[in-house]
mmCIF file of C-alpha atoms in Angstrom:
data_model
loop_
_atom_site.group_PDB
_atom_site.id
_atom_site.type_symbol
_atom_site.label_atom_id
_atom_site.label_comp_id
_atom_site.label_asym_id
_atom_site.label_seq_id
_atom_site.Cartn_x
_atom_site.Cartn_y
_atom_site.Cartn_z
ATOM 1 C CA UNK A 1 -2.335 -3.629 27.469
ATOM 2 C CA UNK A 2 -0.538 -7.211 28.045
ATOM 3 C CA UNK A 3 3.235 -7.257 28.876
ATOM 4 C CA UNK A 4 4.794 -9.359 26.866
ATOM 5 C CA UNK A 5 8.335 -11.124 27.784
ATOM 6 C CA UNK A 6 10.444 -12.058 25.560
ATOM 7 C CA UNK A 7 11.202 -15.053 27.305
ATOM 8 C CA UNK A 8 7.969 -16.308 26.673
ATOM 9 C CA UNK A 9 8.227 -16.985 23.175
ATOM 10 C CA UNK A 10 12.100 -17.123 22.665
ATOM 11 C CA UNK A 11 13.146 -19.995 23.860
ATOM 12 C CA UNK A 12 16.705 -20.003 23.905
ATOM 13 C CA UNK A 13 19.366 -17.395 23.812
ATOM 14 C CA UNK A 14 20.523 -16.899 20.400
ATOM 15 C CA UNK A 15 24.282 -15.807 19.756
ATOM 16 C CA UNK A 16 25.252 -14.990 16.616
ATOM 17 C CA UNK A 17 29.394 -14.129 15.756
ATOM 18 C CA UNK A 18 31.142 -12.254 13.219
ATOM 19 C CA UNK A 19 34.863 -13.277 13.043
ATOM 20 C CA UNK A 20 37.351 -10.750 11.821
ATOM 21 C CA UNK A 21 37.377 -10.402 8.599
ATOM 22 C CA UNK A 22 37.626 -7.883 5.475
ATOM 23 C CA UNK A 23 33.655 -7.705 5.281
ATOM 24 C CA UNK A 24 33.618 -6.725 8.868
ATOM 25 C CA UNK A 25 36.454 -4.456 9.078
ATOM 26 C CA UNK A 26 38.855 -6.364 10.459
ATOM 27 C CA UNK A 27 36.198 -6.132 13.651
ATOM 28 C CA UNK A 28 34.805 -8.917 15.557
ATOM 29 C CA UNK A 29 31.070 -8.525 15.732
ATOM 30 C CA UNK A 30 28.614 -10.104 18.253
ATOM 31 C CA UNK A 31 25.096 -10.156 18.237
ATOM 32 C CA UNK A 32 22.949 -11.463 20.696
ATOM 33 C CA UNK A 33 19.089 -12.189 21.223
ATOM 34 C CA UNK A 34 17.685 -12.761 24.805
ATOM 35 C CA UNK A 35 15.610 -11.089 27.229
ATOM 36 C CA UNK A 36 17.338 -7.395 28.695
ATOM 37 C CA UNK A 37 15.738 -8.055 31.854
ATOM 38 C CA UNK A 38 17.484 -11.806 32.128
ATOM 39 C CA UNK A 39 20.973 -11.938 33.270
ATOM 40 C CA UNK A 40 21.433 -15.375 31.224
ATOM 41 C CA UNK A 41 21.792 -13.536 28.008
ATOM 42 C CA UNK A 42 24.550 -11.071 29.207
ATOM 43 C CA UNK A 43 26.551 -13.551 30.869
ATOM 44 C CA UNK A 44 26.653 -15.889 28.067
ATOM 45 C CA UNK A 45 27.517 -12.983 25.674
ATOM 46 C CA UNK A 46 30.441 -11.968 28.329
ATOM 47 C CA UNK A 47 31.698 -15.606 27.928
ATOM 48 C CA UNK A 48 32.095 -15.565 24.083
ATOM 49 C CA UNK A 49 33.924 -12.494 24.402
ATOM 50 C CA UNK A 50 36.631 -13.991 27.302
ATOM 51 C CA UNK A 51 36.204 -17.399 26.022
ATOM 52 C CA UNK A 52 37.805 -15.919 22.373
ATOM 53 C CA UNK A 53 40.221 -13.582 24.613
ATOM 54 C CA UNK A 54 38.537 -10.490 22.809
ATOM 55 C CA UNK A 55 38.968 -7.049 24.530
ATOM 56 C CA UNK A 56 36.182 -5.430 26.567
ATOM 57 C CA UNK A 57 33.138 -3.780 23.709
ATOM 58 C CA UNK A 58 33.737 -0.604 22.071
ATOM 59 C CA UNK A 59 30.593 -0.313 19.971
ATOM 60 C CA UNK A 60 26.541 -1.029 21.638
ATOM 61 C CA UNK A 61 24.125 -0.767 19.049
ATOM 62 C CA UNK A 62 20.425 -1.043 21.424
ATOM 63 C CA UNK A 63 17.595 -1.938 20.054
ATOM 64 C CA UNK A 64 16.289 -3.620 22.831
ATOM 65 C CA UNK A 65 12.941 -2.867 25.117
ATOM 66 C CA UNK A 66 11.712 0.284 25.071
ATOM 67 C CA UNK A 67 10.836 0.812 28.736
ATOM 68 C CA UNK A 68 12.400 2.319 32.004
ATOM 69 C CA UNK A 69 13.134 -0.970 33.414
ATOM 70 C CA UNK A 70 14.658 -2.391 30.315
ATOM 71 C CA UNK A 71 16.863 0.448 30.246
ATOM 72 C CA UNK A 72 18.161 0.576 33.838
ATOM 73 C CA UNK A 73 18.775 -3.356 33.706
ATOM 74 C CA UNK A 74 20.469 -2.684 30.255
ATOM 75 C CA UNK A 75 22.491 -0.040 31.846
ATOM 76 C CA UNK A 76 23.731 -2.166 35.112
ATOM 77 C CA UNK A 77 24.710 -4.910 32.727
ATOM 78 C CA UNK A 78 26.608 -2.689 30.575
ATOM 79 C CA UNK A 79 28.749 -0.972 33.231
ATOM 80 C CA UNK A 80 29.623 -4.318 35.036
ATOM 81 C CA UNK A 81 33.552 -4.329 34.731
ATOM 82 C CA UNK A 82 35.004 -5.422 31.510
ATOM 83 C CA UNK A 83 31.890 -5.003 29.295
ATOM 84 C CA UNK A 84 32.668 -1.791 27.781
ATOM 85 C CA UNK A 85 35.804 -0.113 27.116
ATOM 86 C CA UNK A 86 37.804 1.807 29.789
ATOM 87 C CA UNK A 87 39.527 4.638 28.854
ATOM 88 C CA UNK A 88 42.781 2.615 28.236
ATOM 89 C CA UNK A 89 40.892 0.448 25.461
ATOM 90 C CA UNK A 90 40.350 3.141 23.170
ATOM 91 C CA UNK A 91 37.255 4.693 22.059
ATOM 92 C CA UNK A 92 33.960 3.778 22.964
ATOM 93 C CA UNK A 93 30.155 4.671 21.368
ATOM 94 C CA UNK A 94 26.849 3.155 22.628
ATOM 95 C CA UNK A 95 23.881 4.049 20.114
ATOM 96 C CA UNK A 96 20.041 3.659 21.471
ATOM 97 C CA UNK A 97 17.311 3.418 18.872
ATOM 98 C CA UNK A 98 13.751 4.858 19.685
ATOM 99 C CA UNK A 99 15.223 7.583 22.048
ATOM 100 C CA UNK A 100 12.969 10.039 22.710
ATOM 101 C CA UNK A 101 10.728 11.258 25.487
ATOM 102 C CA UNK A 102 10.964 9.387 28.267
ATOM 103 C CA UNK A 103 13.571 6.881 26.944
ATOM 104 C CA UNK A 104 15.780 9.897 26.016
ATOM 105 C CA UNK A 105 15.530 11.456 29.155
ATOM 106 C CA UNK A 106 16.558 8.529 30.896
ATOM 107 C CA UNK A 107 19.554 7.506 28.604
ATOM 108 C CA UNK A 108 20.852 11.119 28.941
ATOM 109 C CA UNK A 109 20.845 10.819 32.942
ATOM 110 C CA UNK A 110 22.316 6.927 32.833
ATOM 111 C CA UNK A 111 25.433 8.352 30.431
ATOM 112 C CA UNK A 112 26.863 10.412 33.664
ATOM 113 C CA UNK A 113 26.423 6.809 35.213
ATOM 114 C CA UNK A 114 28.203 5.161 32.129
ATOM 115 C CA UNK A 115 31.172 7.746 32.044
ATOM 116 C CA UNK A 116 31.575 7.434 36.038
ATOM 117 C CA UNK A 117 31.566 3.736 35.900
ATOM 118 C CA UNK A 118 33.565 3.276 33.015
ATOM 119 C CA UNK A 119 36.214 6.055 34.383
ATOM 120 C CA UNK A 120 35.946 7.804 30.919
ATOM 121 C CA UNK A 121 35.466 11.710 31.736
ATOM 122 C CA UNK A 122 36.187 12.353 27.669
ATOM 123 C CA UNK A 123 32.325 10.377 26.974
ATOM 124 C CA UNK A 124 29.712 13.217 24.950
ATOM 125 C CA UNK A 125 25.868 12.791 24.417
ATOM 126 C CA UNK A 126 24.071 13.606 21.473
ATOM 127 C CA UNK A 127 20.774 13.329 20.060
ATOM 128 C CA UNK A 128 19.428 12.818 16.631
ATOM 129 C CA UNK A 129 17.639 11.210 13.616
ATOM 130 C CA UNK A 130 18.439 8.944 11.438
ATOM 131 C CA UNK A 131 16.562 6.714 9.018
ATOM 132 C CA UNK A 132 15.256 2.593 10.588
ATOM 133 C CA UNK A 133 16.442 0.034 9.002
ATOM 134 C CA UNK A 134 14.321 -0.356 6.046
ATOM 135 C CA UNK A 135 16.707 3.169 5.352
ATOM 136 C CA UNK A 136 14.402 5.869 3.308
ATOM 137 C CA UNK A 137 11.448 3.477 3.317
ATOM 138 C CA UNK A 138 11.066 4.269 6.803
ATOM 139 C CA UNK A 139 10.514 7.597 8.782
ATOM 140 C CA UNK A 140 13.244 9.092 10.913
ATOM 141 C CA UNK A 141 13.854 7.522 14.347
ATOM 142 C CA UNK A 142 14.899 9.680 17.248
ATOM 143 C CA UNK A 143 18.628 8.067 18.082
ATOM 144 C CA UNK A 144 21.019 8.812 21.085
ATOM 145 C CA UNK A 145 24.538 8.300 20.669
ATOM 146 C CA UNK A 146 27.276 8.020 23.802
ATOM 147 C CA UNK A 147 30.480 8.328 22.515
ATOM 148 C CA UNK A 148 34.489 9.298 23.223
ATOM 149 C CA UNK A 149 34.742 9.884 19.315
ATOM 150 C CA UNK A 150 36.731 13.339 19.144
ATOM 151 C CA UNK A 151 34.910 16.279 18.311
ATOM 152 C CA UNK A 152 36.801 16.858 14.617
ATOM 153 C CA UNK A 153 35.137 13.183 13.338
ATOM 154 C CA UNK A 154 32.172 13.690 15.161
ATOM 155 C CA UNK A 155 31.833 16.722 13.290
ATOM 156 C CA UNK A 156 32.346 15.096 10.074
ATOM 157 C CA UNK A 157 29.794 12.020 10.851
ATOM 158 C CA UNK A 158 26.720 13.380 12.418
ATOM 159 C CA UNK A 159 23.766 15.338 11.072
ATOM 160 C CA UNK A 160 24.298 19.088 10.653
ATOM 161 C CA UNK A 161 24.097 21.159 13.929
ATOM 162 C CA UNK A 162 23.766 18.131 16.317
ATOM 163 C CA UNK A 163 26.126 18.830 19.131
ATOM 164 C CA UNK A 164 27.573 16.054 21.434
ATOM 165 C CA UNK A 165 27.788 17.923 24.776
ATOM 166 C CA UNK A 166 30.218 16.201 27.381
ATOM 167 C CA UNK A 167 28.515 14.441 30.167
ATOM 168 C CA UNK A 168 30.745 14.694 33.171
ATOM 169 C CA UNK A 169 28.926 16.873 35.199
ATOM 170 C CA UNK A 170 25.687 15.876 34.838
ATOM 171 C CA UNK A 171 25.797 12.747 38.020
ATOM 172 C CA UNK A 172 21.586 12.328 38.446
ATOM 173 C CA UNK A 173 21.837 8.760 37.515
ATOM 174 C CA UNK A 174 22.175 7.295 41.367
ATOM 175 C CA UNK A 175 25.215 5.243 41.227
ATOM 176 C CA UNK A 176 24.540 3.428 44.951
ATOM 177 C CA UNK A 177 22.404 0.860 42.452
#
């Protein structure tokens, strides 16, 4: 019954970077800890990215707070111009953990809201399982994926008979936010 912040027991922001490298893919990862609901956390993940003159991100992975307001704060920081990849940064995928129910429903009407921000008309939605991270010691977890990934490698990466149907039309996500 208590709501719990995470700003209440994390005390500081905590930023954690992968340089380029072999291990990594030749991709620069960032990870960062805060509170979704406090700005301080995006902005000072924004300002590793410019401050190392990296291009906007082309992969999300959320894990974050499960809730409606989580999600719509997540959202509005995500789309704020040059966060994610535009359409003339190549590809882009966010993946939510959790997503199901509510959550689902809401991530499914924020992606029209994503792909209108973003200008990217070639985004898709899809839902599915896949194992936690403790892999097959842990149940199945429902997981939505946002993504401009072609159809021919989707094909080849997700679960059998999941469909990533294109978003573009589907506006209920009020952009006047």
């Amino acid at each position: 019954g208590k709501t719990v912040r995470p700003s209440s027991f994390l005390l500081n922001d905590s930023l954690r970077h992968w340089p380029r490298s072999a291990t990594t893919h030749n991709n620069s990862l960032y990870y960062v800890a805060s509170d979704v609901m406090n700005p301080t956390g995006w902005r000072h993940l924004g300002e590793a990215r410019t401050e190392r003159g990296h291009a906007p991100f082309n992969l999300v992975l959320s894990d974050a707070n499960h809730h409606a307001s989580a999600l719509a704060a997540e959202i509005v920081e995500l789309t704020r111009p040059g966060v994610l990849a535009g359409a003339s940064a190549g590809p882009v995928t966010l993946l939510w953990d959790d997503c199901a129910g509510r959550l689902r429903r809401l991530v499914r009407e924020a992606a029209a809201r994503i792909a209108l921000e973003l200008g990217r008309p070639d985004l898709c939605f899809a839902q599915f399982a896949m194992p936690g991270w403790t892999g097959g010691n842990e149940g199945l977890h429902a997981t939505c994926l946002l993504t401009s990934i072609s159809p021919q490698v989707l094909g080849r990466a997700l679960p059998s008979g999941t469909v990533c149907s294109a978003v573009e039309n589907n506006r209920t996500w009020d952009t006047r936010e």
